[in-house]
Structure formats: C-alpha cells, structure tokens
C-alpha cells in the first residue's frame, strides 16, 4: 500500500509554495516518513523553522509548528525544549537561514548538545529573496549579488556542526530520497544535538544562473558528487576530489543539555 | 505572622516579583545594569523546578523566551539598552503572534554602548517604536524597589491577560538602589494566568475572535496543535495576505491594549488638585520631584507631582484635564525630552511645558526642579 502522507499534512494547507523541481518537498516527505517510522506523537512534536523557502515546511505539517524570525529557529527551539524537555523538537531551514544570520544560534545549539534535530536544506543559495549568494554558495558561482562570480569561500555545514560540538552529524542529498528518512530517523533517535545536512536544489534561482539546463541535470549533479562515507574509505584522494561525503559523518556520546539541567534542579532543590 | 521584610536591590526585587507571579522560565544575556535580575533567577528558578538559560546573545534570549512561553510557561528576560535594540525583532514577533512574556529593561545611557553604569530614561520611545510595524505597547516605569517588585507582578498579569509582551523599565538608579521591601504574602497580590482554550482540539484556533480581542492560548505539548508564524495570519494562525483579514487583525492587536487603557494605565497624583505648577516625572526622577514639591509647598509655591507608573499607554486624557487648570508643567527626565514631547502632544497647548533634560549620567536633583518651579510660577 502506498504510504499515507495525509496523516501528517494539514488539511487545506496545500499546495505548498515551492517551485516545481525544488528539493525541499523531497525533504519534507523524508521527514514525514521518519516521524512515522518513529511513531512520534504529533501533539508532542514541535517543528520549528526560521525564514526562507525551506522554512515554510512546518506550516504544512500537522504538529506543533513554529515559523519564527530569519535565522532564529535554533534559539526559539531551545526555549521550547528547555521548557518542555519531553517534546520532540525538530528544526528545519535553509543554508542561508542556518549559517548566515542564524550562524551564532546554530553553533551554540551544537555546543550545548541540546536534544534536538536540525535539518538544514542546503541549496547553496537564498531562494526566497531571489537568489543572492549564501555562505554555502560555491566560490565562483553566480548569484544575483555575485554577477561576476562569488568571491566568498563557502562553509562546509557538516564540518561546522562537528567543530561546534554537535554529537550527531549526517549528510544526504535530495537525489538519494530513501537515505533521507534513515538519516533523519537516526538523528532523532540520537540523544543530543543532531544535524542532518541535505544537499538539495533551487532550480529557480540557482540552477538557471549556473547553467543547469534542467532539474534533472541538477539532481544528477547531486548523484555524481555524493560518495557514501564507507565507500570513500577505499578511495584515493584523487578519486575523492570534488566529491561530497554522505551518510553518518560523526556520532559520539556527550552529556545532553536538558538532562544536565535536570541535575541542576536536583542540586538546587537539595540545597534548599 | 509578620511579613517578610528585606533590604534589597531593585533588580533583585524585579526577579522576586517575577517568581511571585509564577515565572518558570528565564533566558537572558548579561548586560550592565541588569545582570542581577539574571543572577537571582539562576539561583531561584531551579529551586522551584523552573529553567534558567544564558543564551549566546539577546536575540537568542528573546527567541528562547517566546519558545518557552509557547509551552505555557510564564517567561522573563532582562536586559539594558543595546540588548533591547537586539531584542526588538523578536519583540515584534511576540506582538504579532500574541505570546505573553515580560522584558525587564534597566535603562542606561545611550545610544549604542553609551554609559553602561550611567542612569538614563531614554528607552521609553524604544518601548513603543523600537520594533517595526504597528503593534501594542505596554511599558511600566516603577520608582522604588517595592514598586519594581509589584509592577513586575503586574507586568506578568498584563502579559497574560492581553497576550502581549510587556516591558518593565526601571532606570539604573531604581534598578540598583537598595531599599526596604515588604514581601507580599502569596495570594495577597493578584496573579493572572492566560486563558486556556475550552473548545475541543480540532476546533481550536489560536486567534479566534469569537472569544473576543484576546483569544485563549493553548500550549505546545498539550492536547492542542497549532501553527505560529510571524507573518500576518488568519484566525487559525496560518499566513494570509488578504487585505481585509490583515487590516482587521492588526487593528485588533492594537485595540486589545488601547481599548483597555483604563485597566492598564497607572499613575499617582500628589498635591495636584490645587496645584499651579505640576511636575510630570517617572522613575528615580519622580523621587527628586516629590522632594521638590514638598520644598515648594513650604515656600508657598502651589506645586504638585504627576508620577507616571505606566509610560505606555500614556495617560493623555488625565493630563489634558489637568492642563486646563494649571499654569505650567515641568518635565524633568534623564533624556533630551522624550516624555516632554508626549506631554506636549496631548495637552493641546493649554499650558507651557518646561523640560529639564540630563543625559550626563547624573541624576536630576530636587534643587534643579525647585529652581525651575520658581522660574515658571
Ligand atoms: C532579519 C531578516 N533579514 C532578511 C530577511 C530576508 N530573507 C528572507 S528569506 C532569506 C534567505 C533564505 O535563504 P535560505 O535560508 O537559504 O532558504 P531558501 O529560501 O533557499 O530555502 C532572506 C535573506 C528576513 N526575512 N529577515
Ligand atoms: S525559489 Fe528555489 S528554494 Fe525557493 S521554492 Fe523555488 S526552487 Fe525552492
């Protein structure tokens, strides 16, 4: 039987705003399948986003949903999780939202290791505002504000997350749709701050400018650059040139923030 | 049993007021002269099972406060000048999403980093105009340690009652001075909790005007699921750009405070009835003004004090009334004329308004006010 997405979609809130060929919808379906696989209770699940095309995702989902200010999702979500640690808190958003304006909240959420899952849809561009470059736009690429090619070096979101202290970091692509659910499932199950970077595409504002003639071509690029971490172990540096590792890139155990704060409460109450 | 009496700082009293009101969540970022509020909360909140978090900056702190408040808890942040500027985008977010929360902003010199330890009263316009767009504004300006406690309790009540952020703005002198405070017993001061929905979850709409201008607010993690967005929204919380809905919603958000001015506004009149010269003041400045009024009366000058306790909503109607009977107003304030401008705006030219403005970090002393009284009477 076909999977029943309707159970998690808000009646009457579709069609979504995403353009044909946009990768964000693929990610949403993956998230839904992950939520279903884990049997997360909708009343007890908060989906939080900032601003951008990617950040419109929560509005379509039948959970407790919070569409906040540009870049601030991690901070709003931290408030929700601290106040109600028993809730599942899932963050979604774009690369611009998460690593530019929201970069500070992002790294500090990683550092605290608060038990939330952050899905970053990295389409290398600011889609919603019409294709300005983001911290993830490759050097040399064209954007509406880099008409002569982007002079900025790009962030590696996964490395940034690992460096900042996230205890679970994974990467997938919109081409590898079935992998997305597995990564999200594992991320949500992980106790601590988990980051899932999903490389997706924005045919409308990135593809057009950067000579991708079709959505298929953009998808094929994702297929070609992705190398599973396991496969990469057997590859030479030359073979790995220009490739991007996918799968679970980092997984360690560290004290989780809300659990640590529960101990603070215990100590304070014992001293009273 | 005798009531608990303490000798404490204004900022500490604000924290204790918040706890009295049932605050269970604090998110902040340190900034002088407000840090004692955070420090007391970090000690006291875990004792009552509440949560304290020091965020990476004020933007994050305001965001976390809104997130915490959405789970049904009473939430507080404390800051000062530059921190208030950073919080503004999210304060606007709390306005449009109608999430109750309280911001204690201890006023120091500005703009920018200004004078971190210098007192000031120059954020009162920021309280009303700091965030973009049309929105309601409630701002309380207490003048003593006792009042800072009580007004913080009232700030939570107003936030919960009207589903909106409320600012408490002591100037640095009130925030840092130490005074005797008599703690109210539990139950002695009114404590209001937000209205919760009574409709079945499938019928719940977070902005349903059939319940009046302040619809009940459910909590994340309860039996109710709903959507919250900073975009203009319909009754069910989902975005809309429909002209009529946007217009009606924006008007309702402002009206829920404006139509209840009488309930929210608070001020104190001291010897105003027969006064020829009325000093309008707030915060620490009002304490010098009261001293000056007493001195003036001794010297045969018919002086009075109108002390603002809410700055927003501003008691325009009452001041207009008074303006018909007095010869002059004096408006001492630790800024370059913010209150003075508002007063002039509401008294329709009925009486001259003489400002005394200091932005040098020095308090306004009673003599300055007394000399002005002599000059203008
Ligand atoms: C404070 C603030 N600054 C700027 C904007 C404008 N803005 C809206 S969305 C966006 C970029 C979104 O890009 P990204 O997060 O990469 O998501 P995408 O649209 O590509 O999915 C920007 C800059 C805003 N809404 N708020
Ligand atoms: S503009 Fe780009 S990111 Fe936005 S919906 Fe269209 S394709 Fe997706």
XYZ file of C-alpha atoms and ligand atoms in Angstrom:
683
model
C 0.000 0.000 0.000
C 1.200 3.496 -0.746
C 2.453 5.480 2.196
C -0.218 7.717 3.720
C 1.337 11.172 3.912
C -2.043 12.770 4.661
C -1.845 11.709 8.280
C 0.889 14.298 8.811
C -0.226 17.023 6.414
C -2.542 19.797 7.472
C -5.783 19.561 5.640
C -6.316 22.549 3.388
C -2.775 23.929 3.641
C -1.545 22.612 0.305
C -0.487 23.373 -2.368
C 2.864 24.426 -0.967
C 4.789 27.470 -2.180
C 7.742 25.506 -3.600
C 8.605 25.685 -7.287
C 8.492 22.586 -9.483
C 11.798 20.782 -9.077
C 12.638 22.332 -5.709
C 14.329 19.871 -3.391
C 12.507 20.991 -0.252
C 9.449 18.842 -0.921
C 11.585 15.707 -1.089
C 12.995 16.543 2.327
C 9.522 17.066 3.758
C 8.422 13.640 2.578
C 11.529 12.139 4.138
C 10.797 13.890 7.410
C 7.226 12.621 7.370
C 8.359 9.059 6.770
C 10.886 9.396 9.593
C 8.267 10.723 12.008
C 6.007 7.871 11.048
C 8.742 5.270 11.402
C 9.434 6.503 14.926
C 5.712 6.820 15.745
C 6.294 10.301 17.116
C 3.147 11.697 18.629
C 2.030 14.786 16.735
C 0.916 16.640 19.877
C 4.320 16.107 21.380
C 6.352 17.079 18.328
C 7.380 20.656 17.615
C 8.706 21.609 14.195
C 10.487 24.929 14.230
C 11.896 26.991 11.377
C 13.264 30.417 10.553
C 12.514 32.242 7.309
C 13.065 31.188 3.723
C 11.510 28.770 1.241
C 12.776 25.798 3.249
C 11.412 27.333 6.429
C 7.861 27.165 5.101
C 7.859 23.442 5.758
C 6.322 23.492 9.284
C 3.154 25.193 8.032
C 2.256 22.121 6.025
C 2.810 19.657 8.840
C 0.181 18.679 11.372
C 2.296 19.066 14.514
C 3.036 21.925 16.931
C 4.656 24.245 14.428
C 6.597 27.425 14.853
C 7.716 29.597 11.943
C 9.943 32.168 13.576
C 12.219 35.032 12.537
C 15.020 34.694 9.979
C 17.872 32.687 11.471
C 16.381 32.322 14.931
C 14.839 28.860 14.774
C 17.522 27.237 16.940
C 17.032 29.834 19.676
C 13.227 29.585 19.685
C 13.508 25.805 19.661
C 15.947 25.911 22.570
C 13.272 27.734 24.578
C 10.655 25.125 23.700
C 12.948 22.195 24.517
C 14.224 23.694 27.777
C 10.726 24.497 28.972
C 9.338 21.111 27.879
C 12.160 18.559 27.508
C 9.684 15.740 26.922
C 8.795 17.192 23.500
C 10.465 16.064 20.269
C 11.882 19.194 18.718
C 12.823 19.241 15.053
C 14.310 22.243 13.321
C 14.162 22.803 9.590
C 15.548 25.569 7.418
C 17.767 26.705 4.607
C 21.523 27.151 4.436
C 21.224 30.933 4.483
C 18.919 30.903 7.458
C 21.058 28.465 9.409
C 24.601 29.510 8.647
C 24.477 33.259 7.936
C 22.045 35.154 10.126
C 21.499 32.089 12.289
C 25.123 31.005 12.447
C 25.564 32.053 16.040
C 22.488 30.231 17.318
C 23.464 27.215 15.239
C 26.936 26.799 16.684
C 25.727 27.380 20.218
C 22.949 24.826 19.895
C 25.681 22.408 18.728
C 27.860 23.331 21.682
C 25.085 22.851 24.250
C 24.243 19.474 22.781
C 20.572 20.034 23.448
C 18.469 17.109 22.269
C 17.002 18.448 19.034
C 17.382 17.541 15.371
C 18.250 20.217 12.849
C 17.610 19.520 9.173
C 19.441 22.023 7.008
C 18.296 22.103 3.402
C 21.376 23.291 1.613
C 20.562 24.536 -1.862
C 23.618 26.818 -1.960
C 21.529 29.941 -2.333
C 18.970 32.326 -0.833
C 15.912 31.086 -2.691
C 13.151 33.128 -1.179
C 14.734 36.521 -1.726
C 15.579 35.723 -5.326
C 18.968 34.077 -5.470
C 21.543 36.111 -3.582
C 24.635 34.141 -2.552
C 24.704 32.417 0.821
C 27.611 31.248 2.996
C 27.225 27.903 1.214
C 27.383 29.201 -2.348
C 30.462 27.705 -4.018
C 33.274 30.126 -4.788
C 32.975 31.338 -8.332
C 29.250 30.565 -8.666
C 26.792 33.116 -9.975
C 24.144 34.612 -7.774
C 22.071 37.754 -8.112
C 24.586 39.578 -5.915
C 27.673 37.896 -7.365
C 27.211 38.733 -11.039
C 30.953 38.291 -11.669
C 31.250 35.070 -9.719
C 31.212 34.546 -5.963
C 34.459 35.692 -4.286
C 33.492 34.196 -0.889
C 34.761 30.858 0.382
C 31.916 28.519 1.330
C 31.057 26.869 4.630
C 31.079 23.115 5.000
C 27.937 22.840 7.137
C 28.689 19.361 8.483
C 32.252 20.261 9.491
C 30.972 23.443 11.089
C 28.497 21.422 13.144
C 31.126 18.882 14.196
C 33.558 21.624 15.123
C 30.920 23.390 17.189
C 30.151 20.274 19.211
C 27.136 18.590 17.615
C 27.192 14.945 18.636
C 25.497 13.540 15.534
C 26.124 14.893 12.055
C 24.925 13.353 8.834
C 24.665 14.387 5.220
C 22.343 13.268 2.472
C 21.046 14.577 -0.811
C 17.636 15.126 -2.318
C 18.583 12.671 -5.054
C 19.032 9.883 -2.512
C 15.494 10.198 -1.202
C 15.274 6.943 0.724
C 18.505 7.682 2.535
C 16.974 10.884 3.889
C 14.468 9.081 6.118
C 17.145 6.770 7.534
C 19.393 9.686 8.420
C 16.547 11.649 9.993
C 15.380 8.621 11.966
C 18.846 8.050 13.343
C 19.265 11.758 14.076
C 16.017 11.962 16.029
C 16.886 8.808 17.965
C 20.244 10.258 18.923
C 20.287 11.830 22.385
C 21.854 15.227 21.824
C 22.056 17.848 19.114
C 21.887 16.190 15.722
C 22.376 17.859 12.376
C 21.290 16.468 9.046
C 22.538 18.483 6.113
C 20.621 17.679 2.971
C 22.005 18.912 -0.300
C 19.093 19.921 -2.436
C 18.489 22.278 -5.297
C 16.884 25.521 -6.260
C 16.316 25.366 -9.992
C 14.615 28.743 -9.995
C 17.328 30.992 -8.650
C 20.497 28.872 -8.653
C 20.119 26.430 -11.495
C 19.179 28.982 -14.062
C 22.134 31.241 -13.327
C 24.632 28.435 -13.096
C 23.875 26.765 -16.399
C 21.919 23.778 -15.221
C 19.592 23.292 -18.127
C 17.073 21.221 -16.197
C 16.061 19.975 -12.788
C 17.199 16.510 -13.876
C 20.643 17.912 -14.509
C 20.738 19.442 -11.021
C 19.619 16.167 -9.486
C 22.245 14.310 -11.452
C 24.912 16.591 -10.051
C 23.834 15.531 -6.541
C 24.028 11.914 -7.609
C 27.510 12.359 -9.048
C 29.140 14.285 -6.215
C 27.801 12.136 -3.384
C 30.048 9.405 -2.036
C 28.935 7.322 0.957
C 31.444 7.512 3.821
C 32.016 3.771 3.713
C 32.855 3.827 0.000
C 35.113 6.809 0.500
C 37.349 4.824 2.864
C 38.524 2.793 -0.099
C 39.042 5.750 -2.395
C 42.210 7.738 -3.111
C 42.431 11.495 -2.535
C 42.413 11.941 -6.298
C 39.229 9.941 -6.636
C 37.644 11.980 -3.835
C 38.486 15.317 -5.472
C 35.266 17.335 -5.830
C 33.157 14.677 -4.102
C 30.980 15.185 -1.048
C 30.707 12.579 1.689
C 27.249 11.358 2.628
C 25.878 9.205 5.409
C 26.560 9.491 9.144
C 29.726 11.561 9.365
C 30.025 11.896 13.116
C 28.430 10.222 16.090
C 29.589 10.474 19.683
C 28.046 10.443 23.162
C 28.209 13.541 25.361
C 26.058 14.842 28.209
C 22.768 16.220 26.921
C 21.773 19.724 27.953
C 18.260 19.284 29.345
C 19.377 16.203 31.276
C 22.259 18.213 32.734
C 19.856 20.976 33.703
C 17.630 18.426 35.437
C 20.659 17.744 37.646
C 20.982 21.472 38.327
C 17.374 21.444 39.532
C 18.117 18.449 41.758
C 21.159 20.158 43.277
C 19.264 23.405 43.827
C 16.384 21.613 45.498
C 18.682 19.547 47.689
C 20.410 22.704 48.905
C 17.144 24.486 49.660
C 2.848 36.082 61.381
C 4.888 39.124 60.490
C 5.558 39.650 56.832
C 8.956 39.008 55.412
C 10.926 42.207 55.186
C 14.168 42.553 53.298
C 16.670 45.139 52.264
C 17.394 44.572 48.617
C 18.258 45.954 45.274
C 15.691 46.946 42.660
C 16.905 44.384 40.156
C 16.701 41.638 42.773
C 13.176 42.750 43.601
C 12.214 42.513 39.936
C 13.397 38.903 39.902
C 11.459 38.117 43.063
C 8.391 39.807 41.618
C 8.653 37.553 38.578
C 8.885 34.481 40.803
C 5.871 35.663 42.804
C 3.943 35.954 39.532
C 4.787 32.332 38.736
C 7.601 32.840 36.234
C 9.189 29.496 35.423
C 11.475 30.367 32.542
C 14.260 32.877 32.087
C 16.542 33.349 29.107
C 18.988 36.215 29.024
C 22.357 37.593 28.093
C 24.394 39.601 30.613
C 24.443 43.365 30.342
C 25.029 46.078 32.907
C 22.986 47.361 34.708
C 20.517 44.480 34.502
C 22.647 41.438 35.356
C 21.369 40.978 38.918
C 17.969 40.023 37.543
C 19.542 37.090 35.693
C 21.738 36.191 38.641
C 18.813 35.940 41.055
C 16.809 33.932 38.528
C 19.695 31.499 38.056
C 19.661 30.856 41.802
C 15.917 30.745 42.378
C 14.368 29.155 39.293
C 15.818 25.646 39.655
C 14.625 25.606 43.278
C 11.048 25.809 42.010
C 11.646 23.472 39.076
C 11.940 26.370 36.656
C 14.547 26.798 33.944
C 17.288 29.387 33.517
C 19.321 29.595 30.372
C 22.028 32.043 29.428
C 21.829 32.352 25.663
C 24.505 33.351 23.157
C 23.071 36.836 22.699
C 19.958 38.934 23.301
C 18.362 37.908 20.033
C 18.581 34.300 21.110
C 17.398 35.157 24.612
C 14.240 36.834 23.338
C 13.642 33.943 20.946
C 14.032 31.365 23.715
C 11.662 33.334 25.945
C 8.977 33.169 23.261
C 9.627 29.463 22.725
C 9.383 28.826 26.459
C 6.229 30.938 26.761
C 4.572 28.942 23.986
C 4.828 25.809 26.083
C 2.561 27.537 28.579
C 5.096 28.937 30.990
C 5.496 32.473 32.226
C 8.762 33.680 30.776
C 11.105 36.572 31.523
C 14.180 38.186 30.077
C 16.179 41.125 31.402
C 18.416 43.488 29.528
C 19.547 47.053 29.022
C 19.905 49.486 26.079
C 21.922 47.688 23.391
C 20.342 44.407 24.425
C 16.899 45.914 23.991
C 17.851 47.018 20.489
C 18.841 43.437 19.645
C 15.652 42.017 21.061
C 13.412 44.245 19.014
C 12.803 41.972 16.020
C 11.644 39.187 18.276
C 9.628 41.543 20.484
C 7.719 42.374 17.306
C 7.366 38.651 16.745
C 5.831 38.269 20.220
C 3.459 41.159 19.411
C 2.110 39.709 16.177
C 1.979 36.129 17.440
C 0.485 37.373 20.729
C 2.760 35.431 23.027
C 2.812 36.688 26.619
C 6.243 37.467 28.062
C 7.981 40.087 30.177
C 11.086 42.110 29.383
C 12.809 43.988 32.190
C 14.937 46.695 30.600
C 17.080 48.613 33.065
C 17.720 51.952 31.395
C 21.308 53.123 30.989
C 22.802 55.875 28.874
C 22.773 55.536 25.107
C 22.630 55.424 22.157
C 24.871 52.455 21.439
C 27.093 51.379 24.303
C 26.565 54.799 25.874
C 27.195 54.804 29.593
C 26.954 51.267 30.909
C 26.705 52.327 34.516
C 25.075 55.715 33.997
C 21.357 56.078 34.668
C 19.053 57.164 31.907
C 15.392 57.235 30.977
C 15.940 57.247 27.270
C 14.482 53.890 26.214
C 10.835 54.826 26.661
C 10.407 55.542 22.960
C 12.133 52.271 22.123
C 9.413 50.545 24.132
C 6.772 51.883 21.764
C 8.593 52.391 18.482
C 11.572 50.069 18.697
C 10.231 47.226 16.653
C 8.858 47.793 13.186
C 5.197 47.843 12.260
C 2.086 48.721 14.214
C 1.725 46.879 17.476
C 0.520 47.383 21.030
C 2.892 48.675 23.697
C 2.763 48.323 27.458
C 5.629 49.813 29.422
C 5.812 50.208 33.197
C 8.220 52.635 34.871
C 8.469 51.914 38.614
C 10.184 54.268 41.034
C 11.099 52.194 44.077
C 12.291 48.726 44.988
C 8.887 47.820 46.390
C 7.184 49.094 43.277
C 9.601 47.285 40.987
C 8.538 44.054 42.675
C 4.851 44.850 42.430
C 4.942 46.197 38.902
C 6.826 43.134 37.713
C 3.989 41.018 39.071
C 1.548 43.306 37.278
C 3.608 43.088 34.090
C 3.129 39.317 34.062
C -0.572 39.794 34.737
C -0.937 42.225 31.853
C 1.089 39.994 29.558
C -1.098 37.004 30.359
C -4.345 38.940 30.259
C -3.673 40.654 26.951
C -1.389 38.058 25.307
C 1.367 40.508 24.562
C 4.942 41.307 25.594
C 5.144 43.784 28.480
C 8.175 45.878 29.345
C 9.238 46.930 32.813
C 11.679 49.802 32.589
C 13.363 50.956 35.773
C 16.143 53.455 35.260
C 19.549 52.360 36.502
C 19.078 54.197 39.803
C 15.873 52.297 40.611
C 17.418 49.047 39.370
C 20.493 49.395 41.535
C 19.307 51.164 44.663
C 18.772 49.255 47.856
C 15.657 49.797 49.916
C 13.428 48.122 52.409
C 10.876 45.868 50.807
C 7.928 44.139 52.409
C 7.220 40.891 50.591
C 3.571 40.351 49.838
C 2.209 37.049 51.112
C 1.197 34.505 48.476
C -2.331 35.395 47.434
C -2.013 38.990 48.537
C -1.297 40.331 45.060
C -3.446 39.236 42.188
C -1.776 36.697 39.878
C -3.403 36.192 36.492
C -2.868 33.196 34.209
C -3.586 33.239 30.489
C -6.944 31.971 29.325
C -6.685 28.396 28.031
C -8.930 27.038 25.306
C -12.059 25.154 26.278
C -13.078 24.090 22.770
C -12.161 20.587 21.566
C -8.682 20.468 19.962
C -9.998 20.080 16.421
C -11.926 23.332 16.781
C -9.127 25.351 18.309
C -7.889 28.434 16.507
C -5.197 30.454 18.273
C -6.558 33.791 17.021
C -10.265 33.048 17.106
C -12.030 36.383 17.618
C -15.279 34.746 18.645
C -13.607 34.708 22.054
C -13.047 38.460 21.955
C -9.989 40.538 21.224
C -7.770 38.289 23.355
C -8.355 34.691 22.265
C -7.285 31.831 24.552
C -3.777 30.481 24.009
C -3.072 26.753 24.076
C 0.348 25.341 24.980
C 2.740 23.408 22.807
C 2.931 19.895 24.130
C -0.666 19.863 25.361
C -3.636 18.289 23.585
C -3.711 21.168 21.157
C -1.669 21.509 17.967
C -1.440 24.826 16.241
C 0.722 26.932 13.963
C 2.547 30.086 14.948
C 4.100 32.433 12.406
C 5.380 35.994 12.324
C 3.562 36.508 9.052
C 0.196 38.225 9.027
C -2.206 35.484 9.863
C -5.775 34.296 9.895
C -7.711 33.101 12.931
C -6.207 29.622 12.549
C -2.672 31.041 12.680
C -1.832 30.435 9.015
C -0.412 33.136 6.794
C -2.618 35.349 4.703
C -2.228 38.437 2.585
C -5.952 39.017 2.291
C -6.328 42.747 2.754
C -9.433 42.681 4.909
C -8.080 39.989 7.259
C -4.706 41.667 7.669
C -6.309 45.042 8.380
C -8.755 43.589 10.906
C -6.102 41.529 12.683
C -3.645 44.413 13.007
C -6.395 46.650 14.339
C -7.477 44.017 16.832
C -3.945 43.566 18.133
C -3.607 47.254 18.846
C -7.186 47.563 20.085
C -6.819 44.838 22.718
C -4.495 47.191 24.573
C -5.911 50.572 23.518
C -9.489 49.652 24.443
C -8.250 48.610 27.870
C -6.154 51.648 28.666
C -8.132 52.294 31.842
C -7.279 48.824 33.141
C -3.613 49.090 32.231
C -2.717 52.713 32.951
C -1.492 53.635 36.381
C -0.208 56.862 37.810
C -0.046 58.736 41.089
C -1.105 62.294 41.764
C 0.473 64.122 44.677
C -0.981 67.512 45.601
C -2.176 68.030 42.065
C -5.727 69.191 42.947
C -4.909 72.808 43.700
C -1.519 72.906 42.011
C -0.449 75.715 39.726
C 2.765 74.010 38.686
C 2.667 70.278 38.078
C 5.807 68.203 37.699
C 5.386 65.169 35.474
C 8.057 62.593 36.213
C 8.768 58.882 36.458
C 11.351 56.513 37.890
C 14.077 57.906 40.087
C 13.409 61.412 38.767
C 9.967 61.352 40.366
C 11.611 60.908 43.762
C 13.552 64.148 43.334
C 10.372 65.747 42.059
C 8.422 64.740 45.154
C 11.127 66.252 47.352
C 10.998 69.427 45.261
C 7.202 69.627 45.545
C 7.406 69.347 49.339
C 10.030 72.101 49.462
C 7.992 74.282 47.126
C 4.879 73.927 49.250
C 6.900 75.012 52.293
C 7.915 78.089 50.346
C 4.353 78.885 49.329
C 4.504 77.586 45.770
C 1.467 75.544 44.807
C 3.279 72.626 43.262
C 2.140 69.079 42.552
C 3.527 65.840 41.170
C 2.055 63.644 38.498
C 4.013 60.414 38.639
C 3.771 58.059 35.699
C 3.716 54.350 36.573
C 2.794 53.213 33.073
C 4.605 55.105 30.366
C 2.630 53.263 27.688
C -0.284 53.553 27.483
C 0.335 57.216 28.363
C -2.346 58.900 30.490
C -3.166 61.516 27.868
C -6.793 62.122 28.883
C -5.977 62.873 32.517
C -3.113 65.184 31.635
C -5.345 67.072 29.214
C -7.822 67.577 32.045
C -5.129 68.798 34.418
C -3.699 71.085 31.755
C -6.877 73.141 31.812
C -6.275 74.116 35.430
C -2.549 74.639 35.787
C -0.198 77.457 34.872
C 2.706 75.268 33.832
C 4.128 71.771 33.675
C 7.702 70.817 34.462
C 9.051 67.632 32.935
C 12.391 66.582 34.343
C 13.778 63.499 32.642
C 17.094 61.766 32.030
C 16.932 62.124 28.271
C 16.571 65.027 25.858
C 12.807 65.419 26.032
C 11.025 62.170 25.266
C 8.321 62.484 27.912
C 8.118 66.230 27.333
C 7.215 65.660 23.718
C 4.470 63.209 24.584
C 3.037 65.617 27.170
C 3.042 68.496 24.691
C 1.311 66.249 22.224
C -1.639 65.578 24.480
C -2.368 68.854 26.294
C -3.361 70.828 23.214
C -1.260 73.844 24.128
C -3.250 74.506 27.314
C -0.137 75.163 29.407
C 3.575 75.631 28.786
C 5.780 72.581 29.361
C 9.250 73.232 30.735
C 11.681 70.389 30.347
C 14.743 69.650 32.441
C 16.937 67.288 30.494
C 20.047 65.496 31.653
C 21.931 62.868 29.696
C 25.228 63.175 31.535
C 24.710 60.215 33.832
C 23.868 62.460 36.769
C 20.505 62.169 38.489
C 18.230 65.180 38.354
C 18.333 66.696 41.812
C 15.455 68.360 43.644
C 17.102 71.792 43.503
C 17.079 71.841 39.727
C 13.353 71.167 39.798
C 12.731 73.684 42.560
C 14.578 76.444 40.709
C 12.567 75.735 37.602
C 9.357 75.999 39.647
C 10.395 79.408 40.888
C 11.261 80.482 37.380
C 7.935 79.493 35.854
C 5.344 80.009 38.546
C 16.099 39.886 9.510
C 15.825 39.437 8.120
N 16.729 39.672 7.153
C 16.479 39.294 5.892
C 15.324 38.666 5.562
C 15.076 38.292 4.133
N 15.159 36.874 3.835
C 14.067 36.089 3.789
S 14.383 34.513 3.369
C 16.040 34.854 3.193
C 17.011 33.809 2.725
C 16.552 32.415 2.807
O 17.522 31.588 2.270
P 17.764 30.142 2.797
O 17.733 30.100 4.276
O 18.976 29.606 2.174
O 16.449 29.343 2.339
P 15.822 29.051 0.903
O 14.873 30.172 0.612
O 16.951 28.957 -0.079
O 15.120 27.762 1.107
C 16.303 36.186 3.488
C 17.636 36.798 3.384
C 14.402 38.440 6.597
N 13.233 37.831 6.392
N 14.669 38.821 7.850
S 12.934 29.685 -5.149
Fe 14.288 27.942 -5.096
S 14.313 27.305 -2.941
Fe 12.527 28.621 -3.253
S 10.861 27.226 -3.708
Fe 11.695 27.911 -5.653
S 13.196 26.340 -6.144
Fe 12.724 26.097 -3.996
